[in-house]
CSV table of C-alpha atoms in Angstrom, one decimal:
chain,number,residue,atom,x,y,z
A,48,MET,CA,39.1,21.0,58.0
A,49,TRP,CA,39.7,17.3,57.7
A,50,TRP,CA,43.4,17.7,58.2
A,51,ARG,CA,42.8,19.6,61.4
A,52,SER,CA,40.6,16.8,62.8
A,53,TYR,CA,43.0,14.2,61.6
A,54,ALA,CA,45.9,15.9,63.4
A,55,LEU,CA,43.9,15.8,66.6
A,56,GLN,CA,43.1,12.1,66.3
A,57,GLN,CA,46.5,10.9,65.0
A,58,ARG,CA,49.1,12.2,67.5
A,59,GLN,CA,52.1,10.6,65.8
A,60,GLU,CA,51.4,12.3,62.5
A,61,SER,CA,50.1,15.5,64.1
A,62,GLN,CA,52.9,17.7,63.0
A,63,ALA,CA,52.7,16.8,59.4
A,64,ALA,CA,48.9,16.9,59.4
A,65,CYS,CA,48.9,20.4,61.0
A,66,GLN,CA,51.4,21.6,58.4
A,67,ARG,CA,49.1,20.3,55.6
A,68,ALA,CA,46.1,21.9,57.3
A,69,LYS,CA,48.0,25.2,57.5
A,70,ASP,CA,48.8,25.0,53.8
A,71,TYR,CA,45.2,24.2,52.8
A,72,PHE,CA,43.8,27.0,55.0
A,73,GLN,CA,46.3,29.4,53.4
A,74,GLN,CA,45.2,28.4,50.0
A,75,ALA,CA,41.5,28.8,50.9
A,76,ILE,CA,42.1,32.2,52.5
A,77,ALA,CA,44.1,33.4,49.4
A,78,PHE,CA,41.2,32.2,47.2
A,79,PHE,CA,38.6,34.0,49.3
A,80,GLN,CA,40.7,37.2,49.3
A,81,GLN,CA,41.0,37.0,45.5
A,82,ALA,CA,37.2,36.6,45.3
A,83,GLU,CA,36.8,39.5,47.6
A,84,ARG,CA,34.9,37.4,50.1
A,85,GLU,CA,35.9,39.0,53.4
A,86,ASP,CA,33.1,37.1,55.2
A,87,LEU,CA,34.8,33.8,54.3
A,88,VAL,CA,38.3,35.1,55.0
A,89,SER,CA,37.0,36.1,58.4
A,90,LYS,CA,35.5,32.7,59.0
A,91,PHE,CA,38.6,30.6,58.0
A,92,ILE,CA,41.4,32.8,59.2
A,93,ASN,CA,40.9,31.6,62.8
A,94,TYR,CA,41.1,28.0,61.7
A,95,LYS,CA,44.6,28.8,60.3
A,96,ALA,CA,45.4,30.5,63.6
A,97,GLU,CA,44.4,27.4,65.5
A,98,VAL,CA,46.8,25.3,63.5
A,99,LEU,CA,49.6,27.8,63.9
A,100,HIS,CA,48.9,27.7,67.7
A,101,ARG,CA,49.2,23.9,67.6
A,102,LEU,CA,52.5,24.2,65.6
A,103,SER,CA,53.8,26.8,68.1
A,104,GLN,CA,54.6,29.1,65.2
A,105,TRP,CA,54.2,32.2,67.4
A,106,GLN,CA,55.4,34.9,65.0
A,107,GLU,CA,53.2,33.8,62.2
A,108,LEU,CA,50.3,33.4,64.6
A,109,LYS,CA,50.8,37.0,65.8
A,110,GLN,CA,50.8,38.2,62.2
A,111,ILE,CA,47.6,36.3,61.2
A,112,CYS,CA,45.9,37.6,64.3
A,113,HIS,CA,46.7,41.2,63.4
A,114,GLN,CA,45.2,40.4,60.0
A,115,ALA,CA,42.1,38.8,61.5
A,116,LEU,CA,41.1,41.4,64.0
A,117,PRO,CA,40.0,44.1,61.5
A,118,LEU,CA,38.1,41.5,59.6
A,119,HIS,CA,36.2,40.3,62.6
A,120,GLN,CA,35.5,43.9,63.6
A,121,THR,CA,34.1,44.7,60.2
A,122,GLN,CA,32.0,41.5,60.2
A,123,GLY,CA,30.8,42.2,63.7
A,124,ASP,CA,31.9,38.7,64.8
A,125,LEU,CA,32.5,39.1,68.5
A,126,PHE,CA,33.2,35.4,69.1
A,127,ARG,CA,36.0,35.1,66.5
A,128,GLN,CA,37.3,38.5,67.6
A,129,ALA,CA,37.5,37.2,71.2
A,130,ARG,CA,39.2,34.0,70.0
A,131,THR,CA,41.8,36.1,68.1
A,132,TYR,CA,42.6,38.1,71.3
A,133,GLY,CA,43.0,34.8,73.0
A,134,PHE,CA,45.5,33.7,70.4
A,135,LEU,CA,47.4,37.0,70.9
A,136,ALA,CA,47.5,36.3,74.7
A,137,GLU,CA,48.9,32.8,74.0
A,138,VAL,CA,51.6,34.4,71.8
A,139,ALA,CA,52.5,36.8,74.6
A,140,LEU,CA,52.6,34.0,77.2
A,141,ALA,CA,54.8,31.9,74.8
A,142,LYS,CA,57.2,34.8,74.6
A,143,ALA,CA,57.2,35.2,78.4
A,144,ASP,CA,55.4,38.5,78.3
A,145,PRO,CA,52.6,38.2,81.0
A,146,THR,CA,51.9,42.0,81.0
A,147,THR,CA,50.8,41.9,77.3
A,148,ALA,CA,48.9,38.6,77.8
A,149,GLN,CA,46.8,40.2,80.6
A,150,GLN,CA,45.7,43.0,78.3
């Protein structure tokens, strides 16, 4: 999470810091998946989605959102689920697909 905060504070190094944050979140998520801790995967997957959004990596963001939604539904985490739908809307807008974004 430090890299994510650092990226926000240091605009010049934002791209590199976001890339590092993405890598660290991916490692954490893989570890939690291996440990069968879906609760933690559900918690941290949106942090990775936020970083992907900042990096404008729309295809990967879409994929991670489709991974995240079932987790949030299983965990009953409506806030994270809503945030994930927001990310999917951002992907649709970035791809100039306003109809999908409205859904």
